Amino acid sequence: MTTFKSGNISLTQIEEFVWEIPRSGDMIVPARIFASETLLEQISQDKTLEQLKNTASLPGIQKYAICMPDGHQGYGFPVGGVVATDANNGCISPGGVGYDINCGVRMIKTNLSYSDLRGKEESLGKLLFNKVPAGLGKGGVLNTSLEDIEEILSLGVEWALSNGYAVPEDLDFCEDRGRRTDADPTKISLRAKQRGKNQVGSLGSGNHFLE
């Protein structure tokens, strides 16, 4: 049986690409990591495994605390971590959901084929990095005011449409047409609005990416 040790954390290989940290201490369930041994070595370089063990002690957690292959250190809860908790007695973990709580997926179809891009991948990547702010503290491409933030919180994608940053079809391909009609900006603190003011149009950091 193959084992892997990182500091005081020992993992056992259950099957190919599946590693388990057995229950110990306050852990309610075991923890499992889906990764090759090469990926596991990278994941173990920060506090991901320690954070994964901690999530295994969350109230109401079911079966396993799981770390996906993209796992890396988060803010208490590892990024790439997955848990299920009991619907009646389990906890809701903001750190698990993510503090922005609005990660999404968008697929944009172009008229380009691979032959158009072959050999240009590196220059395309550099262009994306130059045009789309990414990373912690990079800020956004839009100079928005607090009034804009209020409207964005209320109108969602409709704000982007009315300001030239979306097309009508975008509404059809967004959950709830890109807007919660019961959204109430007064529930958001001024500090949070000020923090978000310069992030509109940014990619953010962590598990946010373009490909």
PDB file of C-alpha atoms in Angstrom:
ATOM      1  CA  MET A   1       0.000   0.000   0.000  1.00  0.00           C
ATOM      2  CA  THR A   2       1.432   3.337  -1.088  1.00  0.00           C
ATOM      3  CA  THR A   3       1.663   6.087   1.503  1.00  0.00           C
ATOM      4  CA  PHE A   4       2.569   9.761   1.355  1.00  0.00           C
ATOM      5  CA  LYS A   5       3.712  11.884   4.270  1.00  0.00           C
ATOM      6  CA  SER A   6       3.628  15.657   4.565  1.00  0.00           C
ATOM      7  CA  GLY A   7       4.769  16.956   7.926  1.00  0.00           C
ATOM      8  CA  ASN A   8       2.639  15.207  10.535  1.00  0.00           C
ATOM      9  CA  ILE A   9      -0.074  14.275   8.001  1.00  0.00           C
ATOM     10  CA  SER A  10       0.004  10.775   6.522  1.00  0.00           C
ATOM     11  CA  LEU A  11      -2.024   9.772   3.473  1.00  0.00           C
ATOM     12  CA  THR A  12      -2.788   6.324   2.106  1.00  0.00           C
ATOM     13  CA  GLN A  13      -3.446   5.645  -1.573  1.00  0.00           C
ATOM     14  CA  ILE A  14      -6.916   4.075  -1.823  1.00  0.00           C
ATOM     15  CA  GLU A  15      -6.880   3.705  -5.599  1.00  0.00           C
ATOM     16  CA  GLU A  16      -5.210   5.429  -8.526  1.00  0.00           C
ATOM     17  CA  PHE A  17      -5.499   9.201  -7.993  1.00  0.00           C
ATOM     18  CA  VAL A  18      -7.363   8.790  -4.671  1.00  0.00           C
ATOM     19  CA  TRP A  19      -5.587   9.460  -1.356  1.00  0.00           C
ATOM     20  CA  GLU A  20      -7.073   9.339   2.127  1.00  0.00           C
ATOM     21  CA  ILE A  21      -6.263  11.017   5.425  1.00  0.00           C
ATOM     22  CA  PRO A  22      -7.786   8.766   8.107  1.00  0.00           C
ATOM     23  CA  ARG A  23      -9.838  10.171  10.955  1.00  0.00           C
ATOM     24  CA  SER A  24      -7.877  11.562  13.869  1.00  0.00           C
ATOM     25  CA  GLY A  25      -8.366  14.163  16.551  1.00  0.00           C
ATOM     26  CA  ASP A  26     -11.519  16.224  15.930  1.00  0.00           C
ATOM     27  CA  MET A  27     -12.128  14.845  12.438  1.00  0.00           C
ATOM     28  CA  ILE A  28     -15.687  13.529  12.076  1.00  0.00           C
ATOM     29  CA  VAL A  29     -14.995  11.874   8.719  1.00  0.00           C
ATOM     30  CA  PRO A  30     -11.875  10.916   6.750  1.00  0.00           C
ATOM     31  CA  ALA A  31     -10.504  13.306   4.109  1.00  0.00           C
ATOM     32  CA  ARG A  32      -9.843  12.350   0.512  1.00  0.00           C
ATOM     33  CA  ILE A  33      -7.718  13.995  -2.171  1.00  0.00           C
ATOM     34  CA  PHE A  34      -8.137  13.339  -5.889  1.00  0.00           C
ATOM     35  CA  ALA A  35      -4.682  13.798  -7.381  1.00  0.00           C
ATOM     36  CA  SER A  36      -1.683  12.106  -8.912  1.00  0.00           C
ATOM     37  CA  GLU A  37       1.365  11.747  -6.693  1.00  0.00           C
ATOM     38  CA  THR A  38       3.005  14.604  -8.601  1.00  0.00           C
ATOM     39  CA  LEU A  39       0.013  16.866  -7.957  1.00  0.00           C
ATOM     40  CA  LEU A  40      -0.125  15.734  -4.336  1.00  0.00           C
ATOM     41  CA  GLU A  41       3.460  16.879  -3.856  1.00  0.00           C
ATOM     42  CA  GLN A  42       2.475  20.330  -5.109  1.00  0.00           C
ATOM     43  CA  ILE A  43      -0.707  20.440  -3.010  1.00  0.00           C
ATOM     44  CA  SER A  44       1.297  19.564   0.113  1.00  0.00           C
ATOM     45  CA  GLN A  45       3.580  22.601  -0.265  1.00  0.00           C
ATOM     46  CA  ASP A  46       1.163  24.921   1.580  1.00  0.00           C
ATOM     47  CA  LYS A  47      -1.512  24.402   4.253  1.00  0.00           C
ATOM     48  CA  THR A  48      -4.069  22.708   1.980  1.00  0.00           C
ATOM     49  CA  LEU A  49      -3.884  19.324   3.704  1.00  0.00           C
ATOM     50  CA  GLU A  50      -4.041  20.882   7.168  1.00  0.00           C
ATOM     51  CA  GLN A  51      -7.074  22.937   6.133  1.00  0.00           C
ATOM     52  CA  LEU A  52      -8.698  19.839   4.625  1.00  0.00           C
ATOM     53  CA  LYS A  53      -8.309  18.020   7.948  1.00  0.00           C
ATOM     54  CA  ASN A  54      -9.968  20.954   9.676  1.00  0.00           C
ATOM     55  CA  THR A  55     -12.953  20.873   7.314  1.00  0.00           C
ATOM     56  CA  ALA A  56     -13.444  17.216   8.229  1.00  0.00           C
ATOM     57  CA  SER A  57     -14.507  18.434  11.682  1.00  0.00           C
ATOM     58  CA  LEU A  58     -17.319  20.726  10.455  1.00  0.00           C
ATOM     59  CA  PRO A  59     -20.669  20.083  12.164  1.00  0.00           C
ATOM     60  CA  GLY A  60     -22.885  17.753  10.167  1.00  0.00           C
ATOM     61  CA  ILE A  61     -20.273  16.824   7.549  1.00  0.00           C
ATOM     62  CA  GLN A  62     -21.131  13.672   5.590  1.00  0.00           C
ATOM     63  CA  LYS A  63     -18.853  10.814   4.528  1.00  0.00           C
ATOM     64  CA  TYR A  64     -15.672  12.680   3.449  1.00  0.00           C
ATOM     65  CA  ALA A  65     -13.967  16.047   3.266  1.00  0.00           C
ATOM     66  CA  ILE A  66     -12.754  16.155  -0.333  1.00  0.00           C
ATOM     67  CA  CYS A  67     -10.007  18.043  -2.125  1.00  0.00           C
ATOM     68  CA  MET A  68     -10.100  18.226  -5.920  1.00  0.00           C
ATOM     69  CA  PRO A  69      -6.948  18.197  -8.127  1.00  0.00           C
ATOM     70  CA  ASP A  70      -6.873  22.016  -8.248  1.00  0.00           C
ATOM     71  CA  GLY A  71      -6.696  22.256  -4.449  1.00  0.00           C
ATOM     72  CA  HIS A  72      -4.608  24.925  -2.792  1.00  0.00           C
ATOM     73  CA  GLN A  73      -4.530  26.919   0.433  1.00  0.00           C
ATOM     74  CA  GLY A  74      -7.569  29.076   1.101  1.00  0.00           C
ATOM     75  CA  TYR A  75      -8.855  31.204   3.957  1.00  0.00           C
ATOM     76  CA  GLY A  76      -9.507  28.412   6.456  1.00  0.00           C
ATOM     77  CA  PHE A  77     -11.208  26.173   3.887  1.00  0.00           C
ATOM     78  CA  PRO A  78      -9.001  24.881   1.051  1.00  0.00           C
ATOM     79  CA  VAL A  79      -9.770  26.187  -2.414  1.00  0.00           C
ATOM     80  CA  GLY A  80     -10.894  23.169  -4.406  1.00  0.00           C
ATOM     81  CA  GLY A  81     -12.398  21.659  -1.254  1.00  0.00           C
ATOM     82  CA  VAL A  82     -15.807  19.958  -1.337  1.00  0.00           C
ATOM     83  CA  VAL A  83     -18.000  18.915   1.577  1.00  0.00           C
ATOM     84  CA  ALA A  84     -21.635  17.971   2.039  1.00  0.00           C
ATOM     85  CA  THR A  85     -23.329  18.680   5.363  1.00  0.00           C
ATOM     86  CA  ASP A  86     -26.606  17.474   6.817  1.00  0.00           C
ATOM     87  CA  ALA A  87     -29.550  19.602   5.616  1.00  0.00           C
ATOM     88  CA  ASN A  88     -31.041  19.864   9.098  1.00  0.00           C
ATOM     89  CA  ASN A  89     -28.095  19.968  11.466  1.00  0.00           C
ATOM     90  CA  GLY A  90     -25.112  20.739   9.245  1.00  0.00           C
ATOM     91  CA  CYS A  91     -23.300  24.053   9.012  1.00  0.00           C
ATOM     92  CA  ILE A  92     -23.135  26.587   6.183  1.00  0.00           C
ATOM     93  CA  SER A  93     -19.490  27.546   5.743  1.00  0.00           C
ATOM     94  CA  PRO A  94     -18.845  30.961   4.106  1.00  0.00           C
ATOM     95  CA  GLY A  95     -15.204  29.961   3.729  1.00  0.00           C
ATOM     96  CA  GLY A  96     -16.312  26.871   1.824  1.00  0.00           C
ATOM     97  CA  VAL A  97     -18.679  28.725  -0.462  1.00  0.00           C
ATOM     98  CA  GLY A  98     -16.105  31.442  -1.102  1.00  0.00           C
ATOM     99  CA  TYR A  99     -16.287  34.990   0.167  1.00  0.00           C
ATOM    100  CA  ASP A 100     -17.350  36.359  -3.198  1.00  0.00           C
ATOM    101  CA  ILE A 101     -20.060  33.649  -3.415  1.00  0.00           C
ATOM    102  CA  ASN A 102     -20.552  34.330  -7.105  1.00  0.00           C
ATOM    103  CA  CYS A 103     -18.077  32.181  -8.973  1.00  0.00           C
ATOM    104  CA  GLY A 104     -19.588  31.243 -12.314  1.00  0.00           C
ATOM    105  CA  VAL A 105     -18.791  29.713 -15.658  1.00  0.00           C
ATOM    106  CA  ARG A 106     -19.146  31.390 -19.025  1.00  0.00           C
ATOM    107  CA  MET A 107     -18.395  29.853 -22.405  1.00  0.00           C
ATOM    108  CA  ILE A 108     -18.088  32.308 -25.271  1.00  0.00           C
ATOM    109  CA  LYS A 109     -18.192  30.967 -28.818  1.00  0.00           C
ATOM    110  CA  THR A 110     -16.071  32.716 -31.440  1.00  0.00           C
ATOM    111  CA  ASN A 111     -15.586  32.147 -35.163  1.00  0.00           C
ATOM    112  CA  LEU A 112     -11.950  31.166 -34.559  1.00  0.00           C
ATOM    113  CA  SER A 113     -10.645  27.663 -35.174  1.00  0.00           C
ATOM    114  CA  TYR A 114      -7.559  26.018 -33.708  1.00  0.00           C
ATOM    115  CA  SER A 115      -5.708  26.579 -36.945  1.00  0.00           C
ATOM    116  CA  ASP A 116      -6.202  30.337 -36.461  1.00  0.00           C
ATOM    117  CA  LEU A 117      -4.510  30.175 -33.053  1.00  0.00           C
ATOM    118  CA  ARG A 118      -1.880  27.485 -33.544  1.00  0.00           C
ATOM    119  CA  GLY A 119       1.529  28.883 -32.654  1.00  0.00           C
ATOM    120  CA  LYS A 120      -0.011  31.997 -31.119  1.00  0.00           C
ATOM    121  CA  GLU A 121      -0.953  30.519 -27.738  1.00  0.00           C
ATOM    122  CA  GLU A 122       1.752  32.337 -25.795  1.00  0.00           C
ATOM    123  CA  SER A 123       1.021  35.742 -27.322  1.00  0.00           C
ATOM    124  CA  LEU A 124      -2.714  35.189 -26.785  1.00  0.00           C
ATOM    125  CA  GLY A 125      -2.095  34.342 -23.132  1.00  0.00           C
ATOM    126  CA  LYS A 126      -0.009  37.489 -22.660  1.00  0.00           C
ATOM    127  CA  LEU A 127      -2.704  39.577 -24.346  1.00  0.00           C
ATOM    128  CA  LEU A 128      -5.373  38.186 -22.007  1.00  0.00           C
ATOM    129  CA  PHE A 129      -3.199  38.950 -18.973  1.00  0.00           C
ATOM    130  CA  ASN A 130      -2.641  42.487 -20.227  1.00  0.00           C
ATOM    131  CA  LYS A 131      -6.313  43.164 -20.958  1.00  0.00           C
ATOM    132  CA  VAL A 132      -8.000  41.348 -18.057  1.00  0.00           C
ATOM    133  CA  PRO A 133      -6.851  42.260 -14.527  1.00  0.00           C
ATOM    134  CA  ALA A 134      -6.120  39.094 -12.555  1.00  0.00           C
ATOM    135  CA  GLY A 135      -4.675  38.375  -9.139  1.00  0.00           C
ATOM    136  CA  LEU A 136      -5.099  39.705  -5.632  1.00  0.00           C
ATOM    137  CA  GLY A 137      -5.360  43.502  -5.480  1.00  0.00           C
ATOM    138  CA  LYS A 138      -5.147  44.078  -9.229  1.00  0.00           C
ATOM    139  CA  GLY A 139      -8.379  46.056  -9.449  1.00  0.00           C
ATOM    140  CA  GLY A 140     -10.809  46.147 -12.335  1.00  0.00           C
ATOM    141  CA  VAL A 141     -11.010  47.715 -15.771  1.00  0.00           C
ATOM    142  CA  LEU A 142     -14.026  49.881 -14.913  1.00  0.00           C
ATOM    143  CA  ASN A 143     -13.990  53.068 -12.874  1.00  0.00           C
ATOM    144  CA  THR A 144     -17.226  52.529 -10.958  1.00  0.00           C
ATOM    145  CA  SER A 145     -18.782  54.726  -8.295  1.00  0.00           C
ATOM    146  CA  LEU A 146     -20.747  53.697  -5.211  1.00  0.00           C
ATOM    147  CA  GLU A 147     -23.882  54.642  -7.158  1.00  0.00           C
ATOM    148  CA  ASP A 148     -22.825  52.208  -9.888  1.00  0.00           C
ATOM    149  CA  ILE A 149     -22.292  49.496  -7.275  1.00  0.00           C
ATOM    150  CA  GLU A 150     -25.811  50.062  -5.939  1.00  0.00           C
ATOM    151  CA  GLU A 151     -27.212  49.643  -9.459  1.00  0.00           C
ATOM    152  CA  ILE A 152     -25.060  46.576 -10.171  1.00  0.00           C
ATOM    153  CA  LEU A 153     -26.265  44.935  -6.959  1.00  0.00           C
ATOM    154  CA  SER A 154     -29.884  45.682  -7.916  1.00  0.00           C
ATOM    155  CA  LEU A 155     -29.835  45.108 -11.669  1.00  0.00           C
ATOM    156  CA  GLY A 156     -27.051  42.569 -12.243  1.00  0.00           C
ATOM    157  CA  VAL A 157     -26.457  41.811 -15.908  1.00  0.00           C
ATOM    158  CA  GLU A 158     -29.110  44.350 -16.887  1.00  0.00           C
ATOM    159  CA  TRP A 159     -26.687  47.040 -15.662  1.00  0.00           C
ATOM    160  CA  ALA A 160     -23.964  45.579 -17.865  1.00  0.00           C
ATOM    161  CA  LEU A 161     -26.375  45.528 -20.809  1.00  0.00           C
ATOM    162  CA  SER A 162     -27.473  49.132 -20.351  1.00  0.00           C
ATOM    163  CA  ASN A 163     -23.833  50.263 -20.078  1.00  0.00           C
ATOM    164  CA  GLY A 164     -22.580  48.458 -23.164  1.00  0.00           C
ATOM    165  CA  TYR A 165     -20.810  45.533 -21.460  1.00  0.00           C
ATOM    166  CA  ALA A 166     -23.275  42.812 -22.485  1.00  0.00           C
ATOM    167  CA  VAL A 167     -25.620  41.837 -25.306  1.00  0.00           C
ATOM    168  CA  PRO A 168     -29.316  40.929 -24.872  1.00  0.00           C
ATOM    169  CA  GLU A 169     -28.613  37.227 -25.425  1.00  0.00           C
ATOM    170  CA  ASP A 170     -26.427  37.203 -22.298  1.00  0.00           C
ATOM    171  CA  LEU A 171     -29.566  37.478 -20.168  1.00  0.00           C
ATOM    172  CA  ASP A 172     -30.893  34.225 -21.637  1.00  0.00           C
ATOM    173  CA  PHE A 173     -27.760  32.312 -20.731  1.00  0.00           C
ATOM    174  CA  CYS A 174     -27.386  33.514 -17.139  1.00  0.00           C
ATOM    175  CA  GLU A 175     -29.112  31.937 -14.166  1.00  0.00           C
ATOM    176  CA  ASP A 176     -32.141  34.052 -13.179  1.00  0.00           C
ATOM    177  CA  ARG A 177     -31.326  36.145 -16.274  1.00  0.00           C
ATOM    178  CA  GLY A 178     -28.392  37.575 -14.352  1.00  0.00           C
ATOM    179  CA  ARG A 179     -30.493  39.291 -11.713  1.00  0.00           C
ATOM    180  CA  ARG A 180     -32.205  38.544  -8.428  1.00  0.00           C
ATOM    181  CA  THR A 181     -35.374  40.600  -8.334  1.00  0.00           C
ATOM    182  CA  ASP A 182     -35.376  40.467  -4.544  1.00  0.00           C
ATOM    183  CA  ALA A 183     -31.813  41.827  -4.290  1.00  0.00           C
ATOM    184  CA  ASP A 184     -31.529  44.537  -1.648  1.00  0.00           C
ATOM    185  CA  PRO A 185     -28.304  46.608  -1.745  1.00  0.00           C
ATOM    186  CA  THR A 186     -29.087  48.049   1.677  1.00  0.00           C
ATOM    187  CA  LYS A 187     -28.167  44.652   3.143  1.00  0.00           C
ATOM    188  CA  ILE A 188     -24.577  45.147   1.963  1.00  0.00           C
ATOM    189  CA  SER A 189     -22.281  47.186   4.190  1.00  0.00           C
ATOM    190  CA  LEU A 190     -20.635  50.364   2.946  1.00  0.00           C
ATOM    191  CA  ARG A 191     -17.230  48.792   3.581  1.00  0.00           C
ATOM    192  CA  ALA A 192     -18.072  45.852   1.315  1.00  0.00           C
ATOM    193  CA  LYS A 193     -19.312  48.178  -1.419  1.00  0.00           C
ATOM    194  CA  GLN A 194     -16.157  50.260  -1.199  1.00  0.00           C
ATOM    195  CA  ARG A 195     -14.010  47.137  -1.439  1.00  0.00           C
ATOM    196  CA  GLY A 196     -15.911  45.988  -4.522  1.00  0.00           C
ATOM    197  CA  LYS A 197     -15.947  49.365  -6.235  1.00  0.00           C
ATOM    198  CA  ASN A 198     -12.588  48.919  -7.960  1.00  0.00           C
ATOM    199  CA  GLN A 199     -13.006  45.210  -8.725  1.00  0.00           C
ATOM    200  CA  VAL A 200     -15.719  45.399 -11.383  1.00  0.00           C
ATOM    201  CA  GLY A 201     -14.338  43.910 -14.592  1.00  0.00           C
ATOM    202  CA  SER A 202     -11.532  41.989 -12.895  1.00  0.00           C
ATOM    203  CA  LEU A 203     -10.897  38.266 -12.980  1.00  0.00           C
ATOM    204  CA  GLY A 204      -9.994  38.103  -9.304  1.00  0.00           C
ATOM    205  CA  SER A 205      -7.585  35.575  -7.816  1.00  0.00           C
ATOM    206  CA  GLY A 206      -7.522  31.988  -6.641  1.00  0.00           C
ATOM    207  CA  ASN A 207      -9.544  29.583  -8.800  1.00  0.00           C
ATOM    208  CA  HIS A 208     -10.669  32.251 -11.265  1.00  0.00           C
ATOM    209  CA  PHE A 209      -9.294  31.732 -14.731  1.00  0.00           C
ATOM    210  CA  LEU A 210      -9.663  32.132 -18.491  1.00  0.00           C
ATOM    211  CA  GLU A 211      -8.926  29.254 -20.837  1.00  0.00           C
TER     212      GLU A 211
END
